[in-house]
């Protein structure tokens, strides 16, 4: 049973380009969470999704950032017109639907560098 | 007030000592609490969950929960250099998405 898979592991983008980060949850997991971590800082919640639904996006910047979790395929975090301040590690976590308040398991993260 | 607060440290203990990591949370309705460990440059990995007041032991790790004081802690007995990492406390918000503290950096000195 593969764990949470994120790709790419490293992504370099020039300012103004788009960044697309992908997350495939663990098998059987239908809850996906995205977090951002700046160097030497803690995890900042961005968005919580279930299949085809955004449950809580209160941590997402109002502009340039969007997330989706389609019925088929991975969850996508999209950052349009990237700026240097977007450089960070972006982690995805997933949890199963049949237990509330269960622990979530993390992918290896995507390290975005904006040059 | 932050939803989940931790002392950022760094906390330094000698090898073999007990490391005590603390966390407070703001939502009195929280029902479950999680500890994660994150090595430098790596992703967080789940260590323990605790749901009831009192202590829960797993090997060298003991999680302690006091809901009245809105306080959860993690004790690491017989600390090893390999325990050196950042420890993150996590609490689900509204019984849904997980909110993390900023983490406490632990260094175990040989």
Tab-separated table of C-alpha atoms in Angstrom:
chain	number	residue	atom	x	y	z
A	1	UNK	CA	0.000	0.000	0.000
A	2	UNK	CA	1.798	3.050	-1.226
A	3	UNK	CA	1.868	6.063	1.013
A	4	UNK	CA	0.886	9.603	0.105
A	5	UNK	CA	2.619	10.434	-3.162
A	6	UNK	CA	3.558	13.943	-4.100
A	7	UNK	CA	5.183	15.125	-7.287
A	8	UNK	CA	7.342	16.675	-8.258
A	9	UNK	CA	9.677	16.505	-5.263
A	10	UNK	CA	11.440	19.656	-6.384
A	11	UNK	CA	10.070	22.373	-8.643
A	12	UNK	CA	11.821	25.480	-9.889
A	13	UNK	CA	9.786	28.245	-11.450
A	14	UNK	CA	10.591	31.737	-12.669
A	15	UNK	CA	8.586	34.640	-11.291
A	16	UNK	CA	5.285	34.920	-13.113
A	17	UNK	CA	5.060	31.267	-14.111
A	18	UNK	CA	2.515	28.767	-12.846
A	19	UNK	CA	3.305	25.982	-10.401
A	20	UNK	CA	1.247	22.785	-10.247
A	21	UNK	CA	1.746	20.470	-7.306
A	22	UNK	CA	0.173	17.024	-7.287
A	23	UNK	CA	-0.867	14.769	-4.432
A	24	UNK	CA	-2.185	11.235	-4.613
A	25	UNK	CA	-3.605	10.175	-1.245
A	26	UNK	CA	-3.117	6.794	0.326
A	27	UNK	CA	-5.415	4.091	-1.002
A	28	UNK	CA	-8.801	4.378	0.654
A	29	UNK	CA	-8.222	7.932	1.837
A	30	UNK	CA	-10.644	10.548	0.580
A	31	UNK	CA	-9.579	13.512	2.734
A	32	UNK	CA	-6.668	15.616	1.562
A	33	UNK	CA	-4.967	18.505	3.331
A	34	UNK	CA	-2.387	20.919	1.956
A	35	UNK	CA	0.153	22.693	4.165
A	36	UNK	CA	2.934	25.155	3.465
A	37	UNK	CA	6.143	25.272	5.439
A	38	UNK	CA	8.619	28.105	5.170
A	39	UNK	CA	12.245	27.421	6.193
A	40	UNK	CA	12.602	27.084	9.961
A	41	UNK	CA	8.859	27.571	10.469
A	42	UNK	CA	5.904	25.366	11.329
A	43	UNK	CA	3.240	23.934	9.076
A	44	UNK	CA	0.601	26.401	7.938
A	45	UNK	CA	-2.763	24.974	6.980
A	46	UNK	CA	-3.907	25.968	3.508
A	47	UNK	CA	-6.884	23.890	2.402
A	48	UNK	CA	-8.873	20.775	3.240
A	49	UNK	CA	-10.598	18.870	0.465
A	50	UNK	CA	-12.705	15.813	-0.010
A	51	UNK	CA	-13.440	14.300	-3.400
A	52	UNK	CA	-14.931	17.060	-5.589
A	53	UNK	CA	-15.435	19.345	-2.577
A	54	UNK	CA	-13.442	22.076	-0.908
A	55	UNK	CA	-14.310	21.798	2.775
A	56	UNK	CA	-12.144	24.538	4.242
A	57	UNK	CA	-9.902	26.923	2.309
A	58	UNK	CA	-9.469	29.465	5.076
A	59	UNK	CA	-5.682	29.151	4.906
A	60	UNK	CA	-5.400	29.797	1.193
A	61	UNK	CA	-4.255	33.205	-0.016
A	62	UNK	CA	-7.173	34.949	-1.706
A	63	UNK	CA	-5.372	35.406	-4.999
A	64	UNK	CA	-3.255	33.198	-7.252
A	65	UNK	CA	-3.791	30.004	-5.233
A	66	UNK	CA	-6.366	27.328	-5.991
A	67	UNK	CA	-6.858	23.671	-5.148
A	68	UNK	CA	-8.951	20.841	-6.440
A	69	UNK	CA	-9.518	17.170	-5.756
A	70	UNK	CA	-11.386	15.679	-8.701
A	71	UNK	CA	-13.365	12.477	-8.677
A	72	UNK	CA	-10.567	10.812	-10.589
A	73	UNK	CA	-6.893	11.624	-10.274
A	74	UNK	CA	-4.721	13.437	-7.780
A	75	UNK	CA	-5.371	16.569	-5.832
A	76	UNK	CA	-3.785	19.625	-7.445
A	77	UNK	CA	-2.521	22.764	-5.756
A	78	UNK	CA	-2.061	25.483	-8.344
A	79	UNK	CA	-0.144	28.682	-7.847
A	80	UNK	CA	-0.446	31.214	-10.629
A	81	UNK	CA	2.054	34.000	-11.316
A	82	UNK	CA	4.460	32.775	-8.670
A	83	UNK	CA	6.519	35.244	-6.649
A	84	UNK	CA	9.693	34.691	-4.618
A	85	UNK	CA	7.653	34.594	-1.401
A	86	UNK	CA	5.929	31.424	-2.635
A	87	UNK	CA	9.189	29.515	-2.240
A	88	UNK	CA	8.493	26.904	0.426
A	89	UNK	CA	7.894	23.237	1.041
A	90	UNK	CA	4.326	22.219	0.295
A	91	UNK	CA	3.100	19.132	2.063
A	92	UNK	CA	0.025	17.093	1.359
A	93	UNK	CA	-1.566	14.794	3.919
A	94	UNK	CA	-4.432	12.344	3.653
A	95	UNK	CA	-6.751	10.549	6.042
A	96	UNK	CA	-9.530	7.987	5.678
A	97	UNK	CA	-13.222	8.864	5.670
A	98	UNK	CA	-14.481	6.277	8.056
A	99	UNK	CA	-13.018	7.642	11.253
A	100	UNK	CA	-13.352	11.175	12.427
A	101	UNK	CA	-10.369	12.800	14.049
A	102	UNK	CA	-7.904	10.270	12.791
A	103	UNK	CA	-4.249	10.922	12.270
A	104	UNK	CA	-3.209	12.103	8.821
A	105	UNK	CA	-0.234	10.801	6.872
A	106	UNK	CA	2.062	13.058	4.928
A	107	UNK	CA	3.687	12.867	1.547
A	108	UNK	CA	7.354	13.722	1.059
A	109	UNK	CA	6.503	17.251	0.010
A	110	UNK	CA	7.219	19.428	-2.987
A	111	UNK	CA	9.930	21.995	-2.546
A	112	UNK	CA	9.116	24.981	-4.692
A	113	UNK	CA	11.836	27.458	-5.538
A	114	UNK	CA	10.927	30.651	-7.359
A	115	UNK	CA	13.847	32.329	-9.085
B	1	UNK	CA	-4.537	33.428	20.664
B	2	UNK	CA	-3.080	30.799	18.362
B	3	UNK	CA	-5.098	27.625	18.010
B	4	UNK	CA	-2.154	25.421	18.928
B	5	UNK	CA	0.863	26.766	20.773
B	6	UNK	CA	4.208	25.176	21.470
B	7	UNK	CA	7.446	26.416	22.910
B	8	UNK	CA	9.686	26.677	19.853
B	9	UNK	CA	12.762	25.745	21.844
B	10	UNK	CA	15.365	24.699	21.111
B	11	UNK	CA	15.185	22.131	23.861
B	12	UNK	CA	18.445	20.392	24.606
B	13	UNK	CA	18.725	17.292	26.790
B	14	UNK	CA	21.594	14.845	27.409
B	15	UNK	CA	21.391	11.330	26.078
B	16	UNK	CA	19.409	9.085	28.409
B	17	UNK	CA	17.409	11.924	29.953
B	18	UNK	CA	13.668	12.548	29.724
B	19	UNK	CA	12.593	15.125	27.155
B	20	UNK	CA	9.318	16.907	27.896
B	21	UNK	CA	7.481	18.648	25.073
B	22	UNK	CA	4.422	20.761	25.776
B	23	UNK	CA	1.456	22.018	23.806
B	24	UNK	CA	-1.627	24.087	24.603
B	25	UNK	CA	-4.712	24.474	22.461
B	26	UNK	CA	-7.550	26.956	22.352
B	27	UNK	CA	-10.607	24.944	21.267
B	28	UNK	CA	-12.238	23.425	24.338
B	29	UNK	CA	-14.276	21.141	22.097
B	30	UNK	CA	-11.223	19.356	20.693
B	31	UNK	CA	-11.482	15.615	21.121
B	32	UNK	CA	-8.270	14.254	19.659
B	33	UNK	CA	-4.635	15.218	19.741
B	34	UNK	CA	-1.650	14.093	17.727
B	35	UNK	CA	2.098	14.267	17.937
B	36	UNK	CA	4.288	14.288	14.834
B	37	UNK	CA	8.039	14.237	14.431
B	38	UNK	CA	9.829	16.026	11.612
B	39	UNK	CA	13.481	15.521	10.837
B	40	UNK	CA	15.231	18.365	9.081
B	41	UNK	CA	14.360	18.407	5.397
B	42	UNK	CA	11.830	15.597	5.761
B	43	UNK	CA	8.060	15.349	6.010
B	44	UNK	CA	6.229	15.039	9.337
B	45	UNK	CA	5.617	11.505	10.549
B	46	UNK	CA	2.900	10.552	12.995
B	47	UNK	CA	4.079	9.337	16.412
B	48	UNK	CA	1.073	9.087	18.712
B	49	UNK	CA	-2.560	9.991	19.174
B	50	UNK	CA	-4.373	10.596	22.449
B	51	UNK	CA	-8.092	11.023	22.977
B	52	UNK	CA	-8.736	10.670	26.723
B	53	UNK	CA	-7.463	12.473	29.786
B	54	UNK	CA	-4.444	10.840	31.360
B	55	UNK	CA	-1.379	9.110	30.007
B	56	UNK	CA	-0.847	6.903	26.986
B	57	UNK	CA	2.394	5.013	26.658
B	58	UNK	CA	4.035	3.576	23.545
B	59	UNK	CA	7.565	2.361	24.044
B	60	UNK	CA	9.742	5.255	25.131
B	61	UNK	CA	6.998	7.770	24.336
B	62	UNK	CA	4.223	8.882	26.694
B	63	UNK	CA	1.508	11.311	25.678
B	64	UNK	CA	-0.334	13.148	28.430
B	65	UNK	CA	-3.643	14.961	28.070
B	66	UNK	CA	-5.428	17.336	30.423
B	67	UNK	CA	-8.561	18.666	28.748
B	68	UNK	CA	-9.497	20.901	31.663
B	69	UNK	CA	-6.196	22.747	31.287
B	70	UNK	CA	-6.228	22.402	27.476
B	71	UNK	CA	-2.773	20.942	27.669
B	72	UNK	CA	-1.115	17.995	25.960
B	73	UNK	CA	2.461	16.853	26.342
B	74	UNK	CA	4.875	14.281	24.991
B	75	UNK	CA	7.537	12.671	27.164
B	76	UNK	CA	10.460	10.840	25.608
B	77	UNK	CA	12.264	8.562	28.064
B	78	UNK	CA	15.877	7.476	27.618
B	79	UNK	CA	16.355	10.112	24.896
B	80	UNK	CA	18.656	9.149	22.046
B	81	UNK	CA	20.529	11.364	19.576
B	82	UNK	CA	18.258	9.909	16.883
B	83	UNK	CA	15.317	11.580	18.650
B	84	UNK	CA	16.736	14.975	17.667
B	85	UNK	CA	14.033	16.510	15.502
B	86	UNK	CA	11.186	19.013	15.577
B	87	UNK	CA	8.095	17.747	17.367
B	88	UNK	CA	4.733	19.033	16.192
B	89	UNK	CA	1.511	19.017	18.160
B	90	UNK	CA	-1.649	18.784	16.039
B	91	UNK	CA	-5.302	19.304	16.915
B	92	UNK	CA	-8.224	18.908	14.508
B	93	UNK	CA	-10.260	22.082	14.127
B	94	UNK	CA	-14.012	21.656	14.127
B	95	UNK	CA	-13.365	17.917	14.080
B	96	UNK	CA	-12.002	18.277	10.586
B	97	UNK	CA	-8.773	19.707	9.316
B	98	UNK	CA	-5.639	19.355	11.368
B	99	UNK	CA	-4.001	22.458	12.823
B	100	UNK	CA	-0.373	22.297	13.846
B	101	UNK	CA	1.707	24.119	16.384
B	102	UNK	CA	4.932	25.731	15.253
B	103	UNK	CA	6.900	22.803	16.661
B	104	UNK	CA	9.563	22.370	19.328
B	105	UNK	CA	13.085	21.616	18.161
B	106	UNK	CA	14.686	18.940	20.322
B	107	UNK	CA	18.401	18.214	20.425
B	108	UNK	CA	19.674	15.163	22.303
B	109	UNK	CA	23.373	15.497	23.038
B	110	UNK	CA	25.518	12.345	23.222
